[in-house]
PDB file of C-alpha atoms and ligand atoms in Angstrom:
ATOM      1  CA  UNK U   1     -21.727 -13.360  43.643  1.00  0.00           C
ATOM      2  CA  UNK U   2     -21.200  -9.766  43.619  1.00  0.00           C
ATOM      3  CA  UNK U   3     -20.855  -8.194  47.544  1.00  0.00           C
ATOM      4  CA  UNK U   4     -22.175  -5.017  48.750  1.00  0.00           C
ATOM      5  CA  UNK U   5     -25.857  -3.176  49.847  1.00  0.00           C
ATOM      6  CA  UNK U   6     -27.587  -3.805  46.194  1.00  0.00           C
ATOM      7  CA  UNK U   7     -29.838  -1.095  47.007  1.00  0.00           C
ATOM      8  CA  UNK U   8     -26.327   1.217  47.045  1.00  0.00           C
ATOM      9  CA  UNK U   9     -25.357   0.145  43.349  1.00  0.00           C
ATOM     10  CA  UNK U  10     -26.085   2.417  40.320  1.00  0.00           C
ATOM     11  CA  UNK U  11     -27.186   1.394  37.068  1.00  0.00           C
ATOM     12  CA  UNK U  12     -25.949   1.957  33.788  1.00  0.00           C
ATOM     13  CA  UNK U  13     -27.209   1.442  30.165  1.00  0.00           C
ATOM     14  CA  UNK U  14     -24.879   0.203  27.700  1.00  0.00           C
ATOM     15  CA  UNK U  15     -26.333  -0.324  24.399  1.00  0.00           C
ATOM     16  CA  UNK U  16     -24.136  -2.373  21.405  1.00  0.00           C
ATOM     17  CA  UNK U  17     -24.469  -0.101  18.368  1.00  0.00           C
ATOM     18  CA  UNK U  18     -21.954  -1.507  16.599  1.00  0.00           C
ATOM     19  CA  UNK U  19     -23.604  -3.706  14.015  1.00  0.00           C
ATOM     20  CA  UNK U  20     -23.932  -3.469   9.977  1.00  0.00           C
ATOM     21  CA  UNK U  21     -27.979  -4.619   9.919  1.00  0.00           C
ATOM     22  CA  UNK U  22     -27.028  -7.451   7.477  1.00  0.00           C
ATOM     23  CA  UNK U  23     -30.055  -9.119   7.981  1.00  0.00           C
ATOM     24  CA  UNK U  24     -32.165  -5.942   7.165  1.00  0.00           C
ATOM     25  CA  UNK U  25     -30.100  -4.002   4.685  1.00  0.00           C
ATOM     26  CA  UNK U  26     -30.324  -0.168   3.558  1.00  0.00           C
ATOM     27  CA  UNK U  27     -27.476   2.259   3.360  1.00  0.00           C
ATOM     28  CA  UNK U  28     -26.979   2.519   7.087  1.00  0.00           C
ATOM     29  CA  UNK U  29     -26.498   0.322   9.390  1.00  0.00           C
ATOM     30  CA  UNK U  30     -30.358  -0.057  10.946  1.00  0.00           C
ATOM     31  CA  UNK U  31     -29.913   1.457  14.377  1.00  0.00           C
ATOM     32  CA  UNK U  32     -29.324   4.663  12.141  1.00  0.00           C
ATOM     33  CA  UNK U  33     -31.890   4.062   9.982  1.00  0.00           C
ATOM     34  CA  UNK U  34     -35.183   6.509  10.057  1.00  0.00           C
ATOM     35  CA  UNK U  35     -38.084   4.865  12.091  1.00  0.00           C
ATOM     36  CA  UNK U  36     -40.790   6.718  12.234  1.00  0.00           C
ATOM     37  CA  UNK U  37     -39.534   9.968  11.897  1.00  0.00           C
ATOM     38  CA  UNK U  38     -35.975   9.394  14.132  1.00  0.00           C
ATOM     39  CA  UNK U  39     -32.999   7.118  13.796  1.00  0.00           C
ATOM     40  CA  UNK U  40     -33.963   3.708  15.506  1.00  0.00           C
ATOM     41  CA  UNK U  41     -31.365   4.066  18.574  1.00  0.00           C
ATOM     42  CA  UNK U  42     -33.092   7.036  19.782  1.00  0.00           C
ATOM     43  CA  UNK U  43     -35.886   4.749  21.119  1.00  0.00           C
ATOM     44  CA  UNK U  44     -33.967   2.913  23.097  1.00  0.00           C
ATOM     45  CA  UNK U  45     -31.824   5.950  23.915  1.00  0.00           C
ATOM     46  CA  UNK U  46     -35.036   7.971  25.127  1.00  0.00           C
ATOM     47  CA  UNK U  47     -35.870   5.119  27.403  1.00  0.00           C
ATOM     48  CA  UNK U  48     -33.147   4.655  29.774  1.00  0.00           C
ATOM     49  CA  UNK U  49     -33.194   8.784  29.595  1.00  0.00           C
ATOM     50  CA  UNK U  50     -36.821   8.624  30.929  1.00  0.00           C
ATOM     51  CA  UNK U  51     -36.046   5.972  33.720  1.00  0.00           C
ATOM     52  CA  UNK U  52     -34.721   7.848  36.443  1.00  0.00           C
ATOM     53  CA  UNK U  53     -32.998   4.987  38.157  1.00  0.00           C
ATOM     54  CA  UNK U  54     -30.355   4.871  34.891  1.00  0.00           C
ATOM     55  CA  UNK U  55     -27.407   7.139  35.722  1.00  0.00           C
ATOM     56  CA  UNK U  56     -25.853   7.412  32.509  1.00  0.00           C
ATOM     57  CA  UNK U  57     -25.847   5.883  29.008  1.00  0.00           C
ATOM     58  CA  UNK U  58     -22.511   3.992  27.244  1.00  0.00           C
ATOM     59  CA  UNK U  59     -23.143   3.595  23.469  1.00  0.00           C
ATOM     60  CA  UNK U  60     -20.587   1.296  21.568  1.00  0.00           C
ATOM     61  CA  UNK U  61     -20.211   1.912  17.750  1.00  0.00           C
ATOM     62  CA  UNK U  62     -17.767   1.139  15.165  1.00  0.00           C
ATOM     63  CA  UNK U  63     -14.820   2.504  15.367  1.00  0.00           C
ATOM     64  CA  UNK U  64     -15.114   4.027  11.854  1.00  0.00           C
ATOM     65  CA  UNK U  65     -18.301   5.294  12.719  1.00  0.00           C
ATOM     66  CA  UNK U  66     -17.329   7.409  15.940  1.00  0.00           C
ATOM     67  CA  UNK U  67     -16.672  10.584  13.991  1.00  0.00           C
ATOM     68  CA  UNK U  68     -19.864  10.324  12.069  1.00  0.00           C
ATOM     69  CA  UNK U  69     -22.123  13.658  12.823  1.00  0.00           C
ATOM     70  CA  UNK U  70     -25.455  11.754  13.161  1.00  0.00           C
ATOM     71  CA  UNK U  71     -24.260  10.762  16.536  1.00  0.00           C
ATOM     72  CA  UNK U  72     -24.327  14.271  17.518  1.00  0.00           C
ATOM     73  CA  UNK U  73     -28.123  14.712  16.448  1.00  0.00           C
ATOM     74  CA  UNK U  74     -28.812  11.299  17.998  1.00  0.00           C
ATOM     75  CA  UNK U  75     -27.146  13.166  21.510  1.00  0.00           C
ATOM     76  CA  UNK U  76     -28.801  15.905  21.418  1.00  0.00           C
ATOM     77  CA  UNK U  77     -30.053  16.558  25.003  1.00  0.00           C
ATOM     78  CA  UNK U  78     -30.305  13.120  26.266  1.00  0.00           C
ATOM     79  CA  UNK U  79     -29.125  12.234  29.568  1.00  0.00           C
ATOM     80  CA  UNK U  80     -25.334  11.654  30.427  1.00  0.00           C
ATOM     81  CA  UNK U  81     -24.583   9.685  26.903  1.00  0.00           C
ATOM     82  CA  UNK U  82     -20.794   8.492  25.528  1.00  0.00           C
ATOM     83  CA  UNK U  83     -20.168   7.669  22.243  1.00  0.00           C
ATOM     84  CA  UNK U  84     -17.414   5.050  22.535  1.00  0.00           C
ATOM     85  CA  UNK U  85     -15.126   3.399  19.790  1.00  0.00           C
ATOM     86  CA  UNK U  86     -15.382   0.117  21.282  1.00  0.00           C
ATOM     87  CA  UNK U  87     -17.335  -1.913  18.408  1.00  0.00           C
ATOM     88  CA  UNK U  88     -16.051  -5.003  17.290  1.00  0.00           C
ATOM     89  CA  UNK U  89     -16.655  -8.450  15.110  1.00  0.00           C
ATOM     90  CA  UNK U  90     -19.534 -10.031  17.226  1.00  0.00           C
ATOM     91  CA  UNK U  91     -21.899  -8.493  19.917  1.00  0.00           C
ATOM     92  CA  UNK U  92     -20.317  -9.804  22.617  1.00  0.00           C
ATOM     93  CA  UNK U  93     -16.728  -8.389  21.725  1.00  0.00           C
ATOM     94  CA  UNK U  94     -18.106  -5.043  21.496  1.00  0.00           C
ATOM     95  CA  UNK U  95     -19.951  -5.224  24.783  1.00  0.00           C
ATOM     96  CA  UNK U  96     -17.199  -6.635  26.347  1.00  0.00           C
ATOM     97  CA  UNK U  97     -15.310  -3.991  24.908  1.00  0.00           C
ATOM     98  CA  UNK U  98     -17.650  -0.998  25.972  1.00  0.00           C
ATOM     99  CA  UNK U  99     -17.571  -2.699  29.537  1.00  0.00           C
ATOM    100  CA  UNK U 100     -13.777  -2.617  29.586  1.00  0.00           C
ATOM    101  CA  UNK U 101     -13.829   1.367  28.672  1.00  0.00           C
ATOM    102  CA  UNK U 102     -16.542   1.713  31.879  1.00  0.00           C
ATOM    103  CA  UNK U 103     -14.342  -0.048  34.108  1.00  0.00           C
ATOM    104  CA  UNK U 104     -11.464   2.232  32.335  1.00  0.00           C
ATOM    105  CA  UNK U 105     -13.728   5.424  33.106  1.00  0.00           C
ATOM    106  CA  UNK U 106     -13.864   4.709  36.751  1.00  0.00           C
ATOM    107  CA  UNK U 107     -17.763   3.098  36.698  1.00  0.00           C
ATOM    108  CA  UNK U 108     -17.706   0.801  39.728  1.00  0.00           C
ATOM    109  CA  UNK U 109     -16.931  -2.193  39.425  1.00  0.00           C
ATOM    110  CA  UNK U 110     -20.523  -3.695  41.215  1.00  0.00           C
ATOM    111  CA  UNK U 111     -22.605  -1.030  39.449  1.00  0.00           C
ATOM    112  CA  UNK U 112     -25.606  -2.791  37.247  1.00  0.00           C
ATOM    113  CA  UNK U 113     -25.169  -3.075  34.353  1.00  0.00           C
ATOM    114  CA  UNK U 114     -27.949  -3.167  31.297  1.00  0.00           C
ATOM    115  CA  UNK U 115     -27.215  -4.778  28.381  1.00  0.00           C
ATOM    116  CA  UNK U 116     -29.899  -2.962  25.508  1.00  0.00           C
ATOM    117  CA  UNK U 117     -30.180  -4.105  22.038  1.00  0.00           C
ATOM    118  CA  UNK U 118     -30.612  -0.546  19.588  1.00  0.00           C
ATOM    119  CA  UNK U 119     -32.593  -2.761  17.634  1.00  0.00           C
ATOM    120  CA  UNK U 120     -35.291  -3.156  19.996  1.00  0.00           C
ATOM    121  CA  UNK U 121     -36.428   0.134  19.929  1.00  0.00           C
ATOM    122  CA  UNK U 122     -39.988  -0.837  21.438  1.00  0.00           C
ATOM    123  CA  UNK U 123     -38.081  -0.939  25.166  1.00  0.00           C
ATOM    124  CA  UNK U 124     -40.128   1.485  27.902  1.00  0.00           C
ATOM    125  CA  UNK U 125     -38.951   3.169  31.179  1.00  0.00           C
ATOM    126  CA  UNK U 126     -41.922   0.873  32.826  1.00  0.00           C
ATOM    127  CA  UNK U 127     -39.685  -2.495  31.291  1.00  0.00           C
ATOM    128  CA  UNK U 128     -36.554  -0.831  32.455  1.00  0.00           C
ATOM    129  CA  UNK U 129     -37.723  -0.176  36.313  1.00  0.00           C
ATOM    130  CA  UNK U 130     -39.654  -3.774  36.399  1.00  0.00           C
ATOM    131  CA  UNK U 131     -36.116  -5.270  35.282  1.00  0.00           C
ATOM    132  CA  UNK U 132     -34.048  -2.997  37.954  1.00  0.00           C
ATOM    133  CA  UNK U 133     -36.303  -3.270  40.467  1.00  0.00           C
ATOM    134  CA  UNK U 134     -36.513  -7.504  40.354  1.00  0.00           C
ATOM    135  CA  UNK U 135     -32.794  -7.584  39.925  1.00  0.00           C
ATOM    136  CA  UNK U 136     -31.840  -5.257  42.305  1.00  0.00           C
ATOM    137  CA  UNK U 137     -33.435  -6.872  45.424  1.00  0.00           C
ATOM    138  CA  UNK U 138     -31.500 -10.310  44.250  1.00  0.00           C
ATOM    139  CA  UNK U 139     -28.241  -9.866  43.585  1.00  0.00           C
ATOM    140  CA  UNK U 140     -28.610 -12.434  40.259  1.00  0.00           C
ATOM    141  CA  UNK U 141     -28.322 -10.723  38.037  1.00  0.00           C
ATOM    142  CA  UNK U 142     -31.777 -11.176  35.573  1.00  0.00           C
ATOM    143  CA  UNK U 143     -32.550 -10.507  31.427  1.00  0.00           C
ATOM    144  CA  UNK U 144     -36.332 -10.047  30.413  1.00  0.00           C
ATOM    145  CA  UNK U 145     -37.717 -12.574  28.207  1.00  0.00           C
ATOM    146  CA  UNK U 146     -40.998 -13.739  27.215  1.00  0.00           C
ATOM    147  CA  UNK U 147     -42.639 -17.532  27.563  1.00  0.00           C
ATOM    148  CA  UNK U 148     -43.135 -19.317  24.339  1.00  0.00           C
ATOM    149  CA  UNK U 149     -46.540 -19.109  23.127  1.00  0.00           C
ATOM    150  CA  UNK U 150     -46.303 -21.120  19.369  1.00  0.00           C
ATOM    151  CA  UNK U 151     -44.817 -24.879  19.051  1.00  0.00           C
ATOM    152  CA  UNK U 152     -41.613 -25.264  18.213  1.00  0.00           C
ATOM    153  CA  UNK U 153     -40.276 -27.943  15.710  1.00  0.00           C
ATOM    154  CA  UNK U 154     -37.476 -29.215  14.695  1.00  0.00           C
ATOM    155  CA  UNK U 155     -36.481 -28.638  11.011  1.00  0.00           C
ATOM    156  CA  UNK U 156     -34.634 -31.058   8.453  1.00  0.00           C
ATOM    157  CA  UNK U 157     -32.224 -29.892   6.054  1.00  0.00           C
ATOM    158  CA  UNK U 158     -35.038 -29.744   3.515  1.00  0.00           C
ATOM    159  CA  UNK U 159     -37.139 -27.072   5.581  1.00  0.00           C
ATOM    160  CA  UNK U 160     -39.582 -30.029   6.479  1.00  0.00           C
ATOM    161  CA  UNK U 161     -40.514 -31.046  10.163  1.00  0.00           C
ATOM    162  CA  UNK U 162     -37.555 -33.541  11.093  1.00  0.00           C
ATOM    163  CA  UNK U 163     -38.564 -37.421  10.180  1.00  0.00           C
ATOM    164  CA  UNK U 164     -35.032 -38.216  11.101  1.00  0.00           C
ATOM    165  CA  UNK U 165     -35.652 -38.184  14.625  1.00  0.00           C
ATOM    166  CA  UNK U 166     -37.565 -39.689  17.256  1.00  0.00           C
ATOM    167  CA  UNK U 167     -40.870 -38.261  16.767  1.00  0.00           C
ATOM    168  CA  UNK U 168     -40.817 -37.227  20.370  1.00  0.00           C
ATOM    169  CA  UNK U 169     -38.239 -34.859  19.628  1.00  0.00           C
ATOM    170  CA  UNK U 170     -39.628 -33.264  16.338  1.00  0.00           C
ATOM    171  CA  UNK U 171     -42.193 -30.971  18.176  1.00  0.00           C
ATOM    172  CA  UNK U 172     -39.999 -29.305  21.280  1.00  0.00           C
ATOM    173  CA  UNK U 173     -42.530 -29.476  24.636  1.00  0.00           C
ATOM    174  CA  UNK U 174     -42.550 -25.504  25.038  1.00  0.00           C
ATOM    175  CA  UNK U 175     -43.108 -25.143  28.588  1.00  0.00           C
ATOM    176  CA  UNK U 176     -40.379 -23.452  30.474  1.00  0.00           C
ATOM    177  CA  UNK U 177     -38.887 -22.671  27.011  1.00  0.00           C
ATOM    178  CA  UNK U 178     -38.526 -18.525  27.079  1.00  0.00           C
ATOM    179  CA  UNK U 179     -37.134 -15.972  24.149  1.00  0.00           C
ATOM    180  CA  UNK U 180     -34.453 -13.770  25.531  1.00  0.00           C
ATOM    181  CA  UNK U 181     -35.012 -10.091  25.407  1.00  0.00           C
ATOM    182  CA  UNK U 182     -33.199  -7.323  26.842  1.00  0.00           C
ATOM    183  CA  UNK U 183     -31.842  -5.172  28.765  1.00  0.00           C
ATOM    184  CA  UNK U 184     -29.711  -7.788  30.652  1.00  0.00           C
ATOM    185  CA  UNK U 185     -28.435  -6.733  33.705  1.00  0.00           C
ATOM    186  CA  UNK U 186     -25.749  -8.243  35.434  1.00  0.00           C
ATOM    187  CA  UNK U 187     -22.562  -6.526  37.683  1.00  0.00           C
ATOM    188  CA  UNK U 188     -20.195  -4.539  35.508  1.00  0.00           C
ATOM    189  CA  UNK U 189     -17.264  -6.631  36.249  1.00  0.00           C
ATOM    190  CA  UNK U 190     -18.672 -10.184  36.959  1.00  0.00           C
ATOM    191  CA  UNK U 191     -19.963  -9.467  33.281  1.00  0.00           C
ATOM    192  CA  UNK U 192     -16.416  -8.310  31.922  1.00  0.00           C
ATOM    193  CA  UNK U 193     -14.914 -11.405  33.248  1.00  0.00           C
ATOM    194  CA  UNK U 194     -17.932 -13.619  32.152  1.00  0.00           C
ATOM    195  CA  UNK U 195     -17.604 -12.402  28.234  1.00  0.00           C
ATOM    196  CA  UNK U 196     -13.549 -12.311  28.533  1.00  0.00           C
ATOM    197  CA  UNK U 197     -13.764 -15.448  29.940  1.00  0.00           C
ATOM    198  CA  UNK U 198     -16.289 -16.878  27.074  1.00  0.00           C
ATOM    199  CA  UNK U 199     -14.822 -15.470  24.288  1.00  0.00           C
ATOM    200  CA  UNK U 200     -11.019 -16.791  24.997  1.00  0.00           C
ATOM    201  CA  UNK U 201     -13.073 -20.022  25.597  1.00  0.00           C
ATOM    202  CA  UNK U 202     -14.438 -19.170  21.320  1.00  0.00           C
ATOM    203  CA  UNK U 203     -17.609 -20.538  22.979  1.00  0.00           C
ATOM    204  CA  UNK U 204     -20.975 -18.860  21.084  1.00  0.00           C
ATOM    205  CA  UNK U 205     -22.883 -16.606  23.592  1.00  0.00           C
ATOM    206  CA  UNK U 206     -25.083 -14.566  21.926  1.00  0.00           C
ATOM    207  CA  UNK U 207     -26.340 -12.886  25.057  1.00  0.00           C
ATOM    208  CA  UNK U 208     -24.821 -11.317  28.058  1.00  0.00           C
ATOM    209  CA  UNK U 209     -27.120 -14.276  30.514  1.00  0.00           C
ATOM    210  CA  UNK U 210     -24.880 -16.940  28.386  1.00  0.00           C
ATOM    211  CA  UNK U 211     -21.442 -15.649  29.733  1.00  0.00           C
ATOM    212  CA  UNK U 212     -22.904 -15.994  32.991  1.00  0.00           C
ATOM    213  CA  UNK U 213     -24.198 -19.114  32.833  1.00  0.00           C
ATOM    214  CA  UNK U 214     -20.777 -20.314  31.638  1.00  0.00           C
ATOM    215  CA  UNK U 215     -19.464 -18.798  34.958  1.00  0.00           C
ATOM    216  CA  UNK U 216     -22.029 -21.107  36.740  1.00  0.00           C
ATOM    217  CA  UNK U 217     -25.020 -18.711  37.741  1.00  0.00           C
ATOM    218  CA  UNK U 218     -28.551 -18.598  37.482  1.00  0.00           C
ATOM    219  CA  UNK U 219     -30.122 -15.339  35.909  1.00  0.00           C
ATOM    220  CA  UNK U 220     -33.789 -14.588  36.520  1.00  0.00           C
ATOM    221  CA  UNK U 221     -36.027 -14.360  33.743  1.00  0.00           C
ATOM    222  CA  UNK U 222     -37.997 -11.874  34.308  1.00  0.00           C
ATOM    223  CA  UNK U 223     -41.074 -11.230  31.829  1.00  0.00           C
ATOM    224  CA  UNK U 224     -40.919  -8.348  29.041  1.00  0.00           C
ATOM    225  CA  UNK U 225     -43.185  -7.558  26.583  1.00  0.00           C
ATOM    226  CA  UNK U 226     -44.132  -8.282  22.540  1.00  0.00           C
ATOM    227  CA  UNK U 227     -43.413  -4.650  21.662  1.00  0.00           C
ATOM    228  CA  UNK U 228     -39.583  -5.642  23.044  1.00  0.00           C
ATOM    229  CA  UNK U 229     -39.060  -7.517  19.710  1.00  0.00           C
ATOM    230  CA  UNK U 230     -35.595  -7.346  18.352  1.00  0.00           C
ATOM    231  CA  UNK U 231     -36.127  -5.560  14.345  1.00  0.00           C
ATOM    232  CA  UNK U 232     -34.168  -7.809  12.584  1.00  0.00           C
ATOM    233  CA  UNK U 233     -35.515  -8.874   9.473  1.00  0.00           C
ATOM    234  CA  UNK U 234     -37.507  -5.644   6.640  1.00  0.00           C
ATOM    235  CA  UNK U 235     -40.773  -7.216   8.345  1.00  0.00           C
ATOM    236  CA  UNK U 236     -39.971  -6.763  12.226  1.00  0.00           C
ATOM    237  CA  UNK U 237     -39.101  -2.934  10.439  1.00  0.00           C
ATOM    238  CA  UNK U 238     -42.396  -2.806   9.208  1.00  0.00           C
ATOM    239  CA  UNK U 239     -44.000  -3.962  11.847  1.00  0.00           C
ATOM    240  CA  UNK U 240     -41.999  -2.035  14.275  1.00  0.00           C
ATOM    241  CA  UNK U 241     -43.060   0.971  12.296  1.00  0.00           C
ATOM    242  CA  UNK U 242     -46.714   0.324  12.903  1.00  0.00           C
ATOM    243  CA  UNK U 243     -46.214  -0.276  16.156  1.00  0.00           C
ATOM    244  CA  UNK U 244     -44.059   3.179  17.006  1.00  0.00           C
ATOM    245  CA  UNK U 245     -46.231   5.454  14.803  1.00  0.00           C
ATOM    246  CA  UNK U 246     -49.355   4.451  16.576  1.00  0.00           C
ATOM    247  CA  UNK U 247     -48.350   3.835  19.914  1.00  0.00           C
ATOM    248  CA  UNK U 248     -48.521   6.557  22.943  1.00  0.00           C
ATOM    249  CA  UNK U 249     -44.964   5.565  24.383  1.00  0.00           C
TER     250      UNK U 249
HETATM  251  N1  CTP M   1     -20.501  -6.785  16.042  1.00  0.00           N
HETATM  252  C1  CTP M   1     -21.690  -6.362  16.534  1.00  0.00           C
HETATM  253  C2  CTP M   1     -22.910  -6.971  16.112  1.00  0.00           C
HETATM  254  C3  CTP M   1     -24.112  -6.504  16.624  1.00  0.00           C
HETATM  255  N2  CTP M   1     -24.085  -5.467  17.521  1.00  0.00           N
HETATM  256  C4  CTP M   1     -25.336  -4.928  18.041  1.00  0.00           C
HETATM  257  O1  CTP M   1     -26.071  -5.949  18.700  1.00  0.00           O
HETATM  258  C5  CTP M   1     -27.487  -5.661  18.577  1.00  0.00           C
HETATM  259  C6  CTP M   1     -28.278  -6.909  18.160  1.00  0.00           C
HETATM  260  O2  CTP M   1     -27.654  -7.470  17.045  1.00  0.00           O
HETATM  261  P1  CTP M   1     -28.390  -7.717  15.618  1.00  0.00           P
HETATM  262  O3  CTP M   1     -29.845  -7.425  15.693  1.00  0.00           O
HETATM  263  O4  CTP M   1     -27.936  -9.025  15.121  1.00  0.00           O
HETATM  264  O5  CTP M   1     -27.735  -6.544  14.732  1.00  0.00           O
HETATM  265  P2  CTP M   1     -26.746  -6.731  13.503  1.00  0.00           P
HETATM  266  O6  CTP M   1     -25.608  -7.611  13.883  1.00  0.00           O
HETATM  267  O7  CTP M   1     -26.440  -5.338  13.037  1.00  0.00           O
HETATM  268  O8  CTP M   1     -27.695  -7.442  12.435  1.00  0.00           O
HETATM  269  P3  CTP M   1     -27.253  -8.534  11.348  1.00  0.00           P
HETATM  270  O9  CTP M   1     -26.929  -9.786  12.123  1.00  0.00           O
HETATM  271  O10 CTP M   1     -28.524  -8.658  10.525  1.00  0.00           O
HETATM  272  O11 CTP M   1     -26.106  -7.978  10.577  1.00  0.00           O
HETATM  273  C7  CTP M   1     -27.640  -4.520  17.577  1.00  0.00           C
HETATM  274  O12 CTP M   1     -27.988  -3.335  18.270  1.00  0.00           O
HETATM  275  C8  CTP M   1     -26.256  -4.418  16.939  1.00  0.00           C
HETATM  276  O13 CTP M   1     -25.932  -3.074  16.570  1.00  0.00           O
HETATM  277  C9  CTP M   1     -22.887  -4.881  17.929  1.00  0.00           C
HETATM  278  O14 CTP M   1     -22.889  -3.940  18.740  1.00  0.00           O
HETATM  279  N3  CTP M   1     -21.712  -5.354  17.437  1.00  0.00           N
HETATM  280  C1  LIG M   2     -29.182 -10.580  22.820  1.00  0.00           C
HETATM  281  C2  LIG M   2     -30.384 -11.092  22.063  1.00  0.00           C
HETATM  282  O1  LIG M   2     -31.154  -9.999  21.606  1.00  0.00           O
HETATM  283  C3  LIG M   2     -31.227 -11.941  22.984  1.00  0.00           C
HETATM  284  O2  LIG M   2     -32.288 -12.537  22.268  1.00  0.00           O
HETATM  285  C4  LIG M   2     -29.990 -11.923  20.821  1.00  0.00           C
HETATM  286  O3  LIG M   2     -29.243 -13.045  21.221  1.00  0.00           O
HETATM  287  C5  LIG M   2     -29.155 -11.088  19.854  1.00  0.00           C
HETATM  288  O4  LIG M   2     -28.891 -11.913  18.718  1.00  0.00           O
HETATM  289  P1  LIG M   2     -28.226 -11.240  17.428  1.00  0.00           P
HETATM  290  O5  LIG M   2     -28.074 -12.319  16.411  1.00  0.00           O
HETATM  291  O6  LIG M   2     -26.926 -10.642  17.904  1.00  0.00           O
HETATM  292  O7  LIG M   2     -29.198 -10.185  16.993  1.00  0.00           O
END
């Protein structure tokens, strides 16, 4: 458990940017993509720039993509924001990799850390501080999510509800089942050790509260919002679209 007066820590976004948008297509990858009217990571970008409890802002991109200008217009006047080479294969390598270059840069090591998804560009400053200021006060380390509302069941190879199985375990029972969000926000080096840890272990952690579960800990869940939705597939991008052209921020 990380030591020290939580209320002295700073906190620090760092938002994986380092993805191709498979799932989504286009000529860019997404984050980069126009949404109404502005590349998608400036959303998420001018949210941690409007909550003043962030310090500063650590984006990780492809290496190949560093030198690209549109990373320059995507800067332009935020708050304390580096660009950093530090993308790799999966998520977790490149946030691993951007929390290795923060330890590099001198960011202490029990600063809070959160994790942001650029392709949830429906994050607010109002999230952000309910997420810092639960976390903070704990010493957890927490990720917002939000409780299941539909019934879940389990699928056969055919795309039909399971008649393989017990029917007791073809519908899931959805209470205390939650969908991860983000930001996640754990200590900057009990998360560096976490993913290193995970990832020489090969095991599949496709968020940051994974690693640390791995390492034996607890994260609060702490309760974001619909509009947090990650834009994965062309009709989360649609909807998304709706959603940002309409809606007072
Ligand atoms: N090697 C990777 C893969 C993903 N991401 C980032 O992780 C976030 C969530 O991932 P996802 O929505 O899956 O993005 P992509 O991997 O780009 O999408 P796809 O799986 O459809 O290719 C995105 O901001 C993405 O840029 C990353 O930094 N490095
Ligand atoms: C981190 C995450 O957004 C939590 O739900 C999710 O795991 C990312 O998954 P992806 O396949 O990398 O988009």
């Amino acid at each position: 458990m990380p030591s020290g007066n939580p209320s002295k820590k700073k906190c620090h976004a760092l938002l994986p940017t380092a993805g191709t948008g498979s799932r989504l297509g286009g000529e860019l990858p997404k984050q980069f993509q126009q949404l109404a009217g502005k590349p998608m990571l400036c959303y998420a970008i001018e949210a941690f720039s409007n909550t003043p409890q962030v310090e500063s802002i650590w984006i990780g991109v492809s290496p190949g993509f560093i030198d690209n200008p549109i990373l320059q217009t995507i800067a332009n006047g935020a708050k304390e924001i580096q660009f950093l080479p530090t993308g790799g294969p999966t998520r977790q390598e490149t946030v691993r990799n951007t929390l290795a270059a923060m330890l590099n840069a001198g960011i202490a090591e029990d600063d809070w850390i959160l994790v942001h998804d650029a392709a949830r560009p429906g994050i607010t400053p109002a999230l952000i501080e309910k997420l810092i200021n639960t976390v903070q006060t704990s010493n957890a380390g927490g990720i917002l999510a939000v409780p299941l509302a539909d019934t879940l069941k389990q699928a056969d190879l055919d795309s039909v509800i399971a008649g393989n199985i017990p029917h007791s375990e073809r519908t899931i029972p959805r209470e205390h089942l939650w969908q991860a969000q983000t930001p996640q926000m754990f200590g900057l080096k009990r998360l560096h050790d976490a993913l290193e840890s995970a990832i020489r272990l090969e095991a599949d952690v496709t968020d940051e509260a994974s690693a640390i579960e791995l390492a034996g800990a607890k994260p609060l869940l702490i309760e974001g919002a619909a509009r947090n939705f990650k834009v994965t597939h062309p009709a989360d991008w649609d909807l998304m679209q709706l959603l940002l052209s309409s809606a007072t921020r």
